[in-house]
Amino acid sequence: TLNDREKGLGRWGFQLTADALEHLIDLSHGDARVALNNLEAACAYALETELEQRELGLQVIENALDRKALPYDKDGEEHYNLISAFHKSLRGGDPQAAVYWLYRMLLAGEDPLFVARRMIRFASEDVGLADPQALQVALTAFDAWQKVGPPEAQLALSEAAVYLAMAPKSNALYLAEKAVKEEIERTGPRPVPLHIRNAPTALMKKLGYGRGYRYPHNYPGAWIEQEYLPDRVRNRVFYRPTDRGFERELRRRLGRQRGKRNYPDQG
C-alpha cells in the first residue's frame, strides 16, 4: 500500500519502521482490513501534523491510533497473569478491576476474541443458571466484535465484563459436569432403562422398549415421578442449584418435585 502510487498511499512517500509494522500487526489480530485502516489513519495523522520526515515510526503510530505499545508477551507469564487477574476480578464481583484488566490486555494487543471466549466460559462456569442471561451477554459481545471490530466493539466487551462481574454467582453447573464425568468413569456405560428407550419397531416394543413410560404432559403440572437414570446410578444427584439468583427458583422447583432430601439448604 505504501508503494502503490495509484491506488495506495505511495504518493506521500512514507516509510514504515520495523517496530511500527509489528505494532500494526499486533493491533490487527490477523485482520488485513483493520491493518490497512490503521495504516491509513497513521498516514492521515502524519499529514495533518506536517511530519517533516516521511518515516512512520512507532511513536507516530501510537499517537495516530492512541494505542500505546505496552510491553506484553502473548505467550509469556504476563499473558497468563493478566487473564488470571481478569477472571478472578469477574469471579470476585469487582467491575472496576474487571474493566481495568480488560483494557490492560486490549491496549497491550491481546486478541479480543480470546478475551471474549474466556468470558463465555466464565458465564457458564462461574455464573451459570444463577443468571441465565449472562451467557447470552457474553455471546453477544463476541458477536459484536466480529461484526463491528475496534474501537467501537471494545465497549461491548466492557459491557459484558461489568455484567458478569455484577451477576449472581454459581459454580453448580461446573460441579455437576465434574461429578457426572467421574460417575461415568466409575460405573461405565450403563444401559438405558427399557421404559425410556426408543421403540420404532414392533420387535423393540415386544422386547419391552418404551413399556411403562409415563408421558409427563398427561399429568398435573406436566410432571410425574419417574426414573430416568440407569440402575447403578439411580438417586445420584449431579446438579445442586444454589440459593442465589435464578437458581433459587430452580431449587424451589426441585424441592417441590422430589423433596429436599437430596438438596442441601445452602448452595
PDB file of C-alpha atoms in Angstrom:
ATOM      1  CA  THR A   1       0.000   0.000   0.000  1.00  0.00           C
ATOM      2  CA  LEU A   2       2.784   2.445   0.858  1.00  0.00           C
ATOM      3  CA  ASN A   3       4.426   1.732  -2.504  1.00  0.00           C
ATOM      4  CA  ASP A   4       1.275   1.958  -4.627  1.00  0.00           C
ATOM      5  CA  ARG A   5       1.095   5.489  -6.047  1.00  0.00           C
ATOM      6  CA  GLU A   6      -2.173   4.975  -7.921  1.00  0.00           C
ATOM      7  CA  LYS A   7      -4.476   3.108  -5.543  1.00  0.00           C
ATOM      8  CA  GLY A   8      -2.497   3.170  -2.323  1.00  0.00           C
ATOM      9  CA  LEU A   9      -0.572   5.645  -0.183  1.00  0.00           C
ATOM     10  CA  GLY A  10       2.589   5.675  -2.279  1.00  0.00           C
ATOM     11  CA  ARG A  11       2.203   9.262  -3.450  1.00  0.00           C
ATOM     12  CA  TRP A  12       3.091  10.522   0.029  1.00  0.00           C
ATOM     13  CA  GLY A  13       6.399   8.670   0.182  1.00  0.00           C
ATOM     14  CA  PHE A  14       6.002   7.318   3.720  1.00  0.00           C
ATOM     15  CA  GLN A  15       8.258   4.563   5.044  1.00  0.00           C
ATOM     16  CA  LEU A  16       7.204   2.246   7.870  1.00  0.00           C
ATOM     17  CA  THR A  17       9.739   1.247  10.525  1.00  0.00           C
ATOM     18  CA  ALA A  18      10.008  -2.350  11.710  1.00  0.00           C
ATOM     19  CA  ASP A  19       8.690  -1.679  15.228  1.00  0.00           C
ATOM     20  CA  ALA A  20       5.767   0.331  13.825  1.00  0.00           C
ATOM     21  CA  LEU A  21       4.908  -2.523  11.469  1.00  0.00           C
ATOM     22  CA  GLU A  22       4.999  -5.006  14.342  1.00  0.00           C
ATOM     23  CA  HIS A  23       2.647  -2.788  16.357  1.00  0.00           C
ATOM     24  CA  LEU A  24       0.203  -2.558  13.440  1.00  0.00           C
ATOM     25  CA  ILE A  25       0.252  -6.331  13.085  1.00  0.00           C
ATOM     26  CA  ASP A  26      -0.425  -6.778  16.805  1.00  0.00           C
ATOM     27  CA  LEU A  27      -3.378  -4.401  16.657  1.00  0.00           C
ATOM     28  CA  SER A  28      -4.917  -6.050  13.599  1.00  0.00           C
ATOM     29  CA  HIS A  29      -5.097  -9.592  15.054  1.00  0.00           C
ATOM     30  CA  GLY A  30      -4.777 -11.043  11.567  1.00  0.00           C
ATOM     31  CA  ASP A  31      -7.469  -8.818  10.014  1.00  0.00           C
ATOM     32  CA  ALA A  32      -5.993  -7.127   6.922  1.00  0.00           C
ATOM     33  CA  ARG A  33      -8.803  -4.580   6.826  1.00  0.00           C
ATOM     34  CA  VAL A  34      -8.011  -3.401  10.331  1.00  0.00           C
ATOM     35  CA  ALA A  35      -4.308  -3.170   9.486  1.00  0.00           C
ATOM     36  CA  LEU A  36      -4.981  -1.078   6.364  1.00  0.00           C
ATOM     37  CA  ASN A  37      -7.420   1.203   8.191  1.00  0.00           C
ATOM     38  CA  ASN A  38      -4.868   1.797  10.938  1.00  0.00           C
ATOM     39  CA  LEU A  39      -2.143   2.478   8.390  1.00  0.00           C
ATOM     40  CA  GLU A  40      -4.349   4.998   6.594  1.00  0.00           C
ATOM     41  CA  ALA A  41      -5.125   6.678   9.914  1.00  0.00           C
ATOM     42  CA  ALA A  42      -1.401   6.914  10.671  1.00  0.00           C
ATOM     43  CA  CYS A  43      -0.706   8.494   7.271  1.00  0.00           C
ATOM     44  CA  ALA A  44      -3.536  10.975   7.748  1.00  0.00           C
ATOM     45  CA  TYR A  45      -2.163  11.871  11.177  1.00  0.00           C
ATOM     46  CA  ALA A  46       1.323  12.368   9.731  1.00  0.00           C
ATOM     47  CA  LEU A  47      -0.053  14.682   7.035  1.00  0.00           C
ATOM     48  CA  GLU A  48      -2.181  16.663   9.487  1.00  0.00           C
ATOM     49  CA  THR A  49       0.744  17.215  11.837  1.00  0.00           C
ATOM     50  CA  GLU A  50       3.012  18.052   8.888  1.00  0.00           C
ATOM     51  CA  LEU A  51       5.555  15.430   9.848  1.00  0.00           C
ATOM     52  CA  GLU A  52       8.915  16.596   8.495  1.00  0.00           C
ATOM     53  CA  GLN A  53      10.364  13.142   7.963  1.00  0.00           C
ATOM     54  CA  ARG A  54       8.491  10.620   5.848  1.00  0.00           C
ATOM     55  CA  GLU A  55       9.129   7.881   8.378  1.00  0.00           C
ATOM     56  CA  LEU A  56       6.210   6.307  10.174  1.00  0.00           C
ATOM     57  CA  GLY A  57       7.775   5.151  13.415  1.00  0.00           C
ATOM     58  CA  LEU A  58       6.248   3.557  16.481  1.00  0.00           C
ATOM     59  CA  GLN A  59       5.601   6.923  18.131  1.00  0.00           C
ATOM     60  CA  VAL A  60       3.658   8.151  15.105  1.00  0.00           C
ATOM     61  CA  ILE A  61       1.512   5.005  15.050  1.00  0.00           C
ATOM     62  CA  GLU A  62       0.838   5.275  18.785  1.00  0.00           C
ATOM     63  CA  ASN A  63      -0.112   8.939  18.537  1.00  0.00           C
ATOM     64  CA  ALA A  64      -2.305   8.387  15.494  1.00  0.00           C
ATOM     65  CA  LEU A  65      -4.214   5.473  16.979  1.00  0.00           C
ATOM     66  CA  ASP A  66      -3.938   6.494  20.624  1.00  0.00           C
ATOM     67  CA  ARG A  67      -2.752   2.967  21.369  1.00  0.00           C
ATOM     68  CA  LYS A  68       0.484   2.571  23.276  1.00  0.00           C
ATOM     69  CA  ALA A  69       2.640  -0.450  22.543  1.00  0.00           C
ATOM     70  CA  LEU A  70       2.630  -1.787  26.095  1.00  0.00           C
ATOM     71  CA  PRO A  71       5.174  -4.485  26.939  1.00  0.00           C
ATOM     72  CA  TYR A  72       3.304  -7.763  26.613  1.00  0.00           C
ATOM     73  CA  ASP A  73       4.327 -11.295  25.723  1.00  0.00           C
ATOM     74  CA  LYS A  74       1.281 -13.167  24.468  1.00  0.00           C
ATOM     75  CA  ASP A  75       2.932 -16.499  25.195  1.00  0.00           C
ATOM     76  CA  GLY A  76       4.718 -15.484  28.387  1.00  0.00           C
ATOM     77  CA  GLU A  77       3.971 -15.154  32.082  1.00  0.00           C
ATOM     78  CA  GLU A  78       2.339 -11.722  31.850  1.00  0.00           C
ATOM     79  CA  HIS A  79      -0.250 -13.048  29.406  1.00  0.00           C
ATOM     80  CA  TYR A  80      -1.402 -15.611  31.953  1.00  0.00           C
ATOM     81  CA  ASN A  81      -1.113 -13.186  34.866  1.00  0.00           C
ATOM     82  CA  LEU A  82      -3.418 -10.663  33.207  1.00  0.00           C
ATOM     83  CA  ILE A  83      -6.090 -13.136  32.147  1.00  0.00           C
ATOM     84  CA  SER A  84      -5.952 -14.648  35.636  1.00  0.00           C
ATOM     85  CA  ALA A  85      -6.413 -11.225  37.224  1.00  0.00           C
ATOM     86  CA  PHE A  86      -9.326 -10.520  34.878  1.00  0.00           C
ATOM     87  CA  HIS A  87     -11.007 -13.853  35.593  1.00  0.00           C
ATOM     88  CA  LYS A  88     -10.622 -13.517  39.354  1.00  0.00           C
ATOM     89  CA  SER A  89     -11.941  -9.942  39.265  1.00  0.00           C
ATOM     90  CA  LEU A  90     -15.064 -11.171  37.479  1.00  0.00           C
ATOM     91  CA  ARG A  91     -15.481 -14.005  39.968  1.00  0.00           C
ATOM     92  CA  GLY A  92     -14.962 -11.635  42.878  1.00  0.00           C
ATOM     93  CA  GLY A  93     -17.659  -9.256  41.658  1.00  0.00           C
ATOM     94  CA  ASP A  94     -15.370  -6.242  41.158  1.00  0.00           C
ATOM     95  CA  PRO A  95     -16.397  -4.333  37.992  1.00  0.00           C
ATOM     96  CA  GLN A  96     -13.680  -1.695  38.496  1.00  0.00           C
ATOM     97  CA  ALA A  97     -10.903  -4.280  38.439  1.00  0.00           C
ATOM     98  CA  ALA A  98     -12.618  -6.197  35.632  1.00  0.00           C
ATOM     99  CA  VAL A  99     -12.594  -3.250  33.215  1.00  0.00           C
ATOM    100  CA  TYR A 100      -9.055  -2.304  34.286  1.00  0.00           C
ATOM    101  CA  TRP A 101      -7.602  -5.726  33.488  1.00  0.00           C
ATOM    102  CA  LEU A 102      -9.721  -5.953  30.352  1.00  0.00           C
ATOM    103  CA  TYR A 103      -8.181  -2.792  28.936  1.00  0.00           C
ATOM    104  CA  ARG A 104      -4.720  -3.727  30.153  1.00  0.00           C
ATOM    105  CA  MET A 105      -4.991  -6.698  27.825  1.00  0.00           C
ATOM    106  CA  LEU A 106      -6.673  -4.911  24.922  1.00  0.00           C
ATOM    107  CA  LEU A 107      -4.262  -1.968  24.908  1.00  0.00           C
ATOM    108  CA  ALA A 108      -1.324  -4.350  25.055  1.00  0.00           C
ATOM    109  CA  GLY A 109      -2.506  -6.081  21.893  1.00  0.00           C
ATOM    110  CA  GLU A 110      -4.240  -9.165  23.262  1.00  0.00           C
ATOM    111  CA  ASP A 111      -6.650 -10.822  20.851  1.00  0.00           C
ATOM    112  CA  PRO A 112     -10.103  -9.505  21.872  1.00  0.00           C
ATOM    113  CA  LEU A 113     -11.740 -12.750  20.782  1.00  0.00           C
ATOM    114  CA  PHE A 114      -9.514 -14.656  23.211  1.00  0.00           C
ATOM    115  CA  VAL A 115     -10.861 -12.447  25.998  1.00  0.00           C
ATOM    116  CA  ALA A 116     -14.425 -12.846  24.714  1.00  0.00           C
ATOM    117  CA  ARG A 117     -14.074 -16.633  24.688  1.00  0.00           C
ATOM    118  CA  ARG A 118     -12.887 -16.555  28.284  1.00  0.00           C
ATOM    119  CA  MET A 119     -15.972 -14.538  29.232  1.00  0.00           C
ATOM    120  CA  ILE A 120     -18.204 -17.108  27.519  1.00  0.00           C
ATOM    121  CA  ARG A 121     -16.588 -19.845  29.584  1.00  0.00           C
ATOM    122  CA  PHE A 122     -16.890 -17.727  32.727  1.00  0.00           C
ATOM    123  CA  ALA A 123     -20.597 -17.157  32.096  1.00  0.00           C
ATOM    124  CA  SER A 124     -21.231 -20.910  32.277  1.00  0.00           C
ATOM    125  CA  GLU A 125     -18.647 -21.855  34.880  1.00  0.00           C
ATOM    126  CA  ASP A 126     -18.956 -19.063  37.451  1.00  0.00           C
ATOM    127  CA  VAL A 127     -22.404 -17.551  36.832  1.00  0.00           C
ATOM    128  CA  GLY A 128     -24.323 -20.431  35.334  1.00  0.00           C
ATOM    129  CA  LEU A 129     -28.049 -20.576  35.928  1.00  0.00           C
ATOM    130  CA  ALA A 130     -27.870 -18.046  38.741  1.00  0.00           C
ATOM    131  CA  ASP A 131     -28.272 -15.640  35.802  1.00  0.00           C
ATOM    132  CA  PRO A 132     -29.057 -17.455  32.520  1.00  0.00           C
ATOM    133  CA  GLN A 133     -28.805 -14.145  30.648  1.00  0.00           C
ATOM    134  CA  ALA A 134     -25.062 -13.950  31.375  1.00  0.00           C
ATOM    135  CA  LEU A 135     -24.172 -16.466  28.678  1.00  0.00           C
ATOM    136  CA  GLN A 136     -26.197 -14.537  26.100  1.00  0.00           C
ATOM    137  CA  VAL A 137     -24.454 -11.291  27.072  1.00  0.00           C
ATOM    138  CA  ALA A 138     -21.033 -12.897  26.621  1.00  0.00           C
ATOM    139  CA  LEU A 139     -22.002 -14.442  23.278  1.00  0.00           C
ATOM    140  CA  THR A 140     -23.371 -11.113  22.066  1.00  0.00           C
ATOM    141  CA  ALA A 141     -20.098  -9.370  22.943  1.00  0.00           C
ATOM    142  CA  PHE A 142     -18.182 -11.983  20.944  1.00  0.00           C
ATOM    143  CA  ASP A 143     -20.541 -11.493  18.006  1.00  0.00           C
ATOM    144  CA  ALA A 144     -20.314  -7.700  18.264  1.00  0.00           C
ATOM    145  CA  TRP A 145     -16.532  -7.779  17.983  1.00  0.00           C
ATOM    146  CA  GLN A 146     -16.696  -9.969  14.895  1.00  0.00           C
ATOM    147  CA  LYS A 147     -19.274  -7.723  13.214  1.00  0.00           C
ATOM    148  CA  VAL A 148     -18.111  -4.254  14.293  1.00  0.00           C
ATOM    149  CA  GLY A 149     -14.469  -4.557  15.307  1.00  0.00           C
ATOM    150  CA  PRO A 150     -12.311  -1.944  17.034  1.00  0.00           C
ATOM    151  CA  PRO A 151     -12.571   0.517  18.545  1.00  0.00           C
ATOM    152  CA  GLU A 152     -16.373   0.603  18.798  1.00  0.00           C
ATOM    153  CA  ALA A 153     -16.801  -3.011  19.887  1.00  0.00           C
ATOM    154  CA  GLN A 154     -14.481  -2.539  22.861  1.00  0.00           C
ATOM    155  CA  LEU A 155     -17.499  -1.170  24.718  1.00  0.00           C
ATOM    156  CA  ALA A 156     -19.364  -4.403  24.030  1.00  0.00           C
ATOM    157  CA  LEU A 157     -16.572  -6.305  25.771  1.00  0.00           C
ATOM    158  CA  SER A 158     -16.675  -3.811  28.647  1.00  0.00           C
ATOM    159  CA  GLU A 159     -20.432  -4.222  28.936  1.00  0.00           C
ATOM    160  CA  ALA A 160     -20.087  -7.979  29.136  1.00  0.00           C
ATOM    161  CA  ALA A 161     -17.270  -7.756  31.696  1.00  0.00           C
ATOM    162  CA  VAL A 162     -19.252  -5.464  34.005  1.00  0.00           C
ATOM    163  CA  TYR A 163     -22.385  -7.581  33.631  1.00  0.00           C
ATOM    164  CA  LEU A 164     -20.527 -10.772  34.501  1.00  0.00           C
ATOM    165  CA  ALA A 165     -18.791  -9.150  37.452  1.00  0.00           C
ATOM    166  CA  MET A 166     -22.106  -7.945  38.897  1.00  0.00           C
ATOM    167  CA  ALA A 167     -24.119 -11.095  38.143  1.00  0.00           C
ATOM    168  CA  PRO A 168     -25.015 -13.527  40.946  1.00  0.00           C
ATOM    169  CA  LYS A 169     -22.506 -16.358  41.008  1.00  0.00           C
ATOM    170  CA  SER A 170     -22.897 -20.126  40.914  1.00  0.00           C
ATOM    171  CA  ASN A 171     -20.480 -22.911  40.028  1.00  0.00           C
ATOM    172  CA  ALA A 172     -23.204 -25.563  40.302  1.00  0.00           C
ATOM    173  CA  LEU A 173     -23.009 -26.418  36.594  1.00  0.00           C
ATOM    174  CA  TYR A 174     -19.228 -26.767  36.797  1.00  0.00           C
ATOM    175  CA  LEU A 175     -19.541 -29.092  39.786  1.00  0.00           C
ATOM    176  CA  ALA A 176     -22.280 -31.078  38.022  1.00  0.00           C
ATOM    177  CA  GLU A 177     -20.052 -31.553  34.988  1.00  0.00           C
ATOM    178  CA  LYS A 178     -17.197 -32.753  37.165  1.00  0.00           C
ATOM    179  CA  ALA A 179     -19.406 -35.123  39.154  1.00  0.00           C
ATOM    180  CA  VAL A 180     -21.123 -36.704  36.160  1.00  0.00           C
ATOM    181  CA  LYS A 181     -17.818 -37.303  34.348  1.00  0.00           C
ATOM    182  CA  GLU A 182     -16.438 -39.022  37.441  1.00  0.00           C
ATOM    183  CA  GLU A 183     -19.600 -41.133  37.728  1.00  0.00           C
ATOM    184  CA  ILE A 184     -19.442 -42.278  34.106  1.00  0.00           C
ATOM    185  CA  GLU A 185     -15.759 -43.096  34.516  1.00  0.00           C
ATOM    186  CA  ARG A 186     -16.528 -45.100  37.667  1.00  0.00           C
ATOM    187  CA  THR A 187     -19.642 -47.010  36.557  1.00  0.00           C
ATOM    188  CA  GLY A 188     -19.044 -47.240  32.811  1.00  0.00           C
ATOM    189  CA  PRO A 189     -21.645 -47.047  30.028  1.00  0.00           C
ATOM    190  CA  ARG A 190     -24.731 -48.302  31.859  1.00  0.00           C
ATOM    191  CA  PRO A 191     -27.658 -49.446  29.657  1.00  0.00           C
ATOM    192  CA  VAL A 192     -30.587 -47.111  29.046  1.00  0.00           C
ATOM    193  CA  PRO A 193     -33.619 -48.167  31.139  1.00  0.00           C
ATOM    194  CA  LEU A 194     -36.172 -50.006  28.986  1.00  0.00           C
ATOM    195  CA  HIS A 195     -39.073 -47.650  29.660  1.00  0.00           C
ATOM    196  CA  ILE A 196     -37.254 -44.617  28.197  1.00  0.00           C
ATOM    197  CA  ARG A 197     -35.763 -46.390  25.187  1.00  0.00           C
ATOM    198  CA  ASN A 198     -36.864 -45.546  21.660  1.00  0.00           C
ATOM    199  CA  ALA A 199     -39.261 -48.155  20.241  1.00  0.00           C
ATOM    200  CA  PRO A 200     -39.740 -47.569  16.487  1.00  0.00           C
ATOM    201  CA  THR A 201     -40.328 -51.249  15.596  1.00  0.00           C
ATOM    202  CA  ALA A 202     -42.749 -53.954  16.702  1.00  0.00           C
ATOM    203  CA  LEU A 203     -39.852 -56.152  17.801  1.00  0.00           C
ATOM    204  CA  MET A 204     -38.494 -53.457  20.084  1.00  0.00           C
ATOM    205  CA  LYS A 205     -41.921 -52.953  21.609  1.00  0.00           C
ATOM    206  CA  LYS A 206     -42.192 -56.717  22.124  1.00  0.00           C
ATOM    207  CA  LEU A 207     -38.851 -56.643  23.924  1.00  0.00           C
ATOM    208  CA  GLY A 208     -40.233 -54.047  26.306  1.00  0.00           C
ATOM    209  CA  TYR A 209     -38.730 -50.905  24.845  1.00  0.00           C
ATOM    210  CA  GLY A 210     -40.778 -47.918  25.977  1.00  0.00           C
ATOM    211  CA  ARG A 211     -43.097 -50.041  28.133  1.00  0.00           C
ATOM    212  CA  GLY A 212     -44.262 -48.281  31.252  1.00  0.00           C
ATOM    213  CA  TYR A 213     -43.137 -44.831  30.150  1.00  0.00           C
ATOM    214  CA  ARG A 214     -45.342 -42.125  31.600  1.00  0.00           C
ATOM    215  CA  TYR A 215     -45.835 -39.094  29.355  1.00  0.00           C
ATOM    216  CA  PRO A 216     -45.351 -36.052  31.654  1.00  0.00           C
ATOM    217  CA  HIS A 217     -47.823 -33.838  29.766  1.00  0.00           C
ATOM    218  CA  ASN A 218     -50.639 -36.180  30.742  1.00  0.00           C
ATOM    219  CA  TYR A 219     -50.144 -35.352  34.417  1.00  0.00           C
ATOM    220  CA  PRO A 220     -50.779 -32.236  36.529  1.00  0.00           C
ATOM    221  CA  GLY A 221     -48.012 -29.686  36.143  1.00  0.00           C
ATOM    222  CA  ALA A 222     -46.582 -31.729  33.242  1.00  0.00           C
ATOM    223  CA  TRP A 223     -44.539 -33.761  35.715  1.00  0.00           C
ATOM    224  CA  ILE A 224     -44.737 -37.272  37.165  1.00  0.00           C
ATOM    225  CA  GLU A 225     -42.307 -39.185  39.370  1.00  0.00           C
ATOM    226  CA  GLN A 226     -40.276 -41.423  37.079  1.00  0.00           C
ATOM    227  CA  GLU A 227     -36.746 -42.793  36.969  1.00  0.00           C
ATOM    228  CA  TYR A 228     -34.535 -41.649  34.099  1.00  0.00           C
ATOM    229  CA  LEU A 229     -31.113 -42.815  35.308  1.00  0.00           C
ATOM    230  CA  PRO A 230     -29.631 -46.326  34.934  1.00  0.00           C
ATOM    231  CA  ASP A 231     -29.972 -48.704  37.886  1.00  0.00           C
ATOM    232  CA  ARG A 232     -26.442 -48.303  39.269  1.00  0.00           C
ATOM    233  CA  VAL A 233     -26.680 -44.525  39.026  1.00  0.00           C
ATOM    234  CA  ARG A 234     -30.175 -44.217  40.462  1.00  0.00           C
ATOM    235  CA  ASN A 235     -30.673 -41.473  43.055  1.00  0.00           C
ATOM    236  CA  ARG A 236     -27.360 -39.804  42.204  1.00  0.00           C
ATOM    237  CA  VAL A 237     -27.518 -36.015  42.307  1.00  0.00           C
ATOM    238  CA  PHE A 238     -25.208 -34.124  39.971  1.00  0.00           C
ATOM    239  CA  TYR A 239     -26.746 -30.668  39.715  1.00  0.00           C
ATOM    240  CA  ARG A 240     -27.315 -28.947  43.045  1.00  0.00           C
ATOM    241  CA  PRO A 241     -28.647 -25.425  42.491  1.00  0.00           C
ATOM    242  CA  THR A 242     -27.582 -22.741  44.925  1.00  0.00           C
ATOM    243  CA  ASP A 243     -29.902 -20.291  46.642  1.00  0.00           C
ATOM    244  CA  ARG A 244     -28.580 -17.374  44.565  1.00  0.00           C
ATOM    245  CA  GLY A 245     -30.230 -15.625  41.649  1.00  0.00           C
ATOM    246  CA  PHE A 246     -32.447 -17.678  39.333  1.00  0.00           C
ATOM    247  CA  GLU A 247     -31.106 -20.903  40.859  1.00  0.00           C
ATOM    248  CA  ARG A 248     -33.224 -20.109  43.893  1.00  0.00           C
ATOM    249  CA  GLU A 249     -36.271 -20.726  41.694  1.00  0.00           C
ATOM    250  CA  LEU A 250     -34.741 -23.884  40.214  1.00  0.00           C
ATOM    251  CA  ARG A 251     -34.006 -25.100  43.725  1.00  0.00           C
ATOM    252  CA  ARG A 252     -37.617 -24.479  44.696  1.00  0.00           C
ATOM    253  CA  ARG A 253     -38.853 -26.477  41.701  1.00  0.00           C
ATOM    254  CA  LEU A 254     -36.613 -29.431  42.530  1.00  0.00           C
ATOM    255  CA  GLY A 255     -37.698 -29.322  46.138  1.00  0.00           C
ATOM    256  CA  ARG A 256     -41.344 -29.276  45.135  1.00  0.00           C
ATOM    257  CA  GLN A 257     -40.889 -32.247  42.802  1.00  0.00           C
ATOM    258  CA  ARG A 258     -38.663 -34.538  44.791  1.00  0.00           C
ATOM    259  CA  GLY A 259     -38.441 -33.201  48.305  1.00  0.00           C
ATOM    260  CA  LYS A 260     -35.443 -31.627  49.987  1.00  0.00           C
ATOM    261  CA  ARG A 261     -33.544 -34.760  50.967  1.00  0.00           C
ATOM    262  CA  ASN A 262     -31.087 -34.560  48.053  1.00  0.00           C
ATOM    263  CA  TYR A 263     -30.582 -30.801  48.010  1.00  0.00           C
ATOM    264  CA  PRO A 264     -28.657 -29.123  50.838  1.00  0.00           C
ATOM    265  CA  ASP A 265     -30.082 -25.979  52.388  1.00  0.00           C
ATOM    266  CA  GLN A 266     -27.026 -23.897  51.497  1.00  0.00           C
ATOM    267  CA  GLY A 267     -25.562 -23.674  47.959  1.00  0.00           C
TER     268      GLY A 267
END
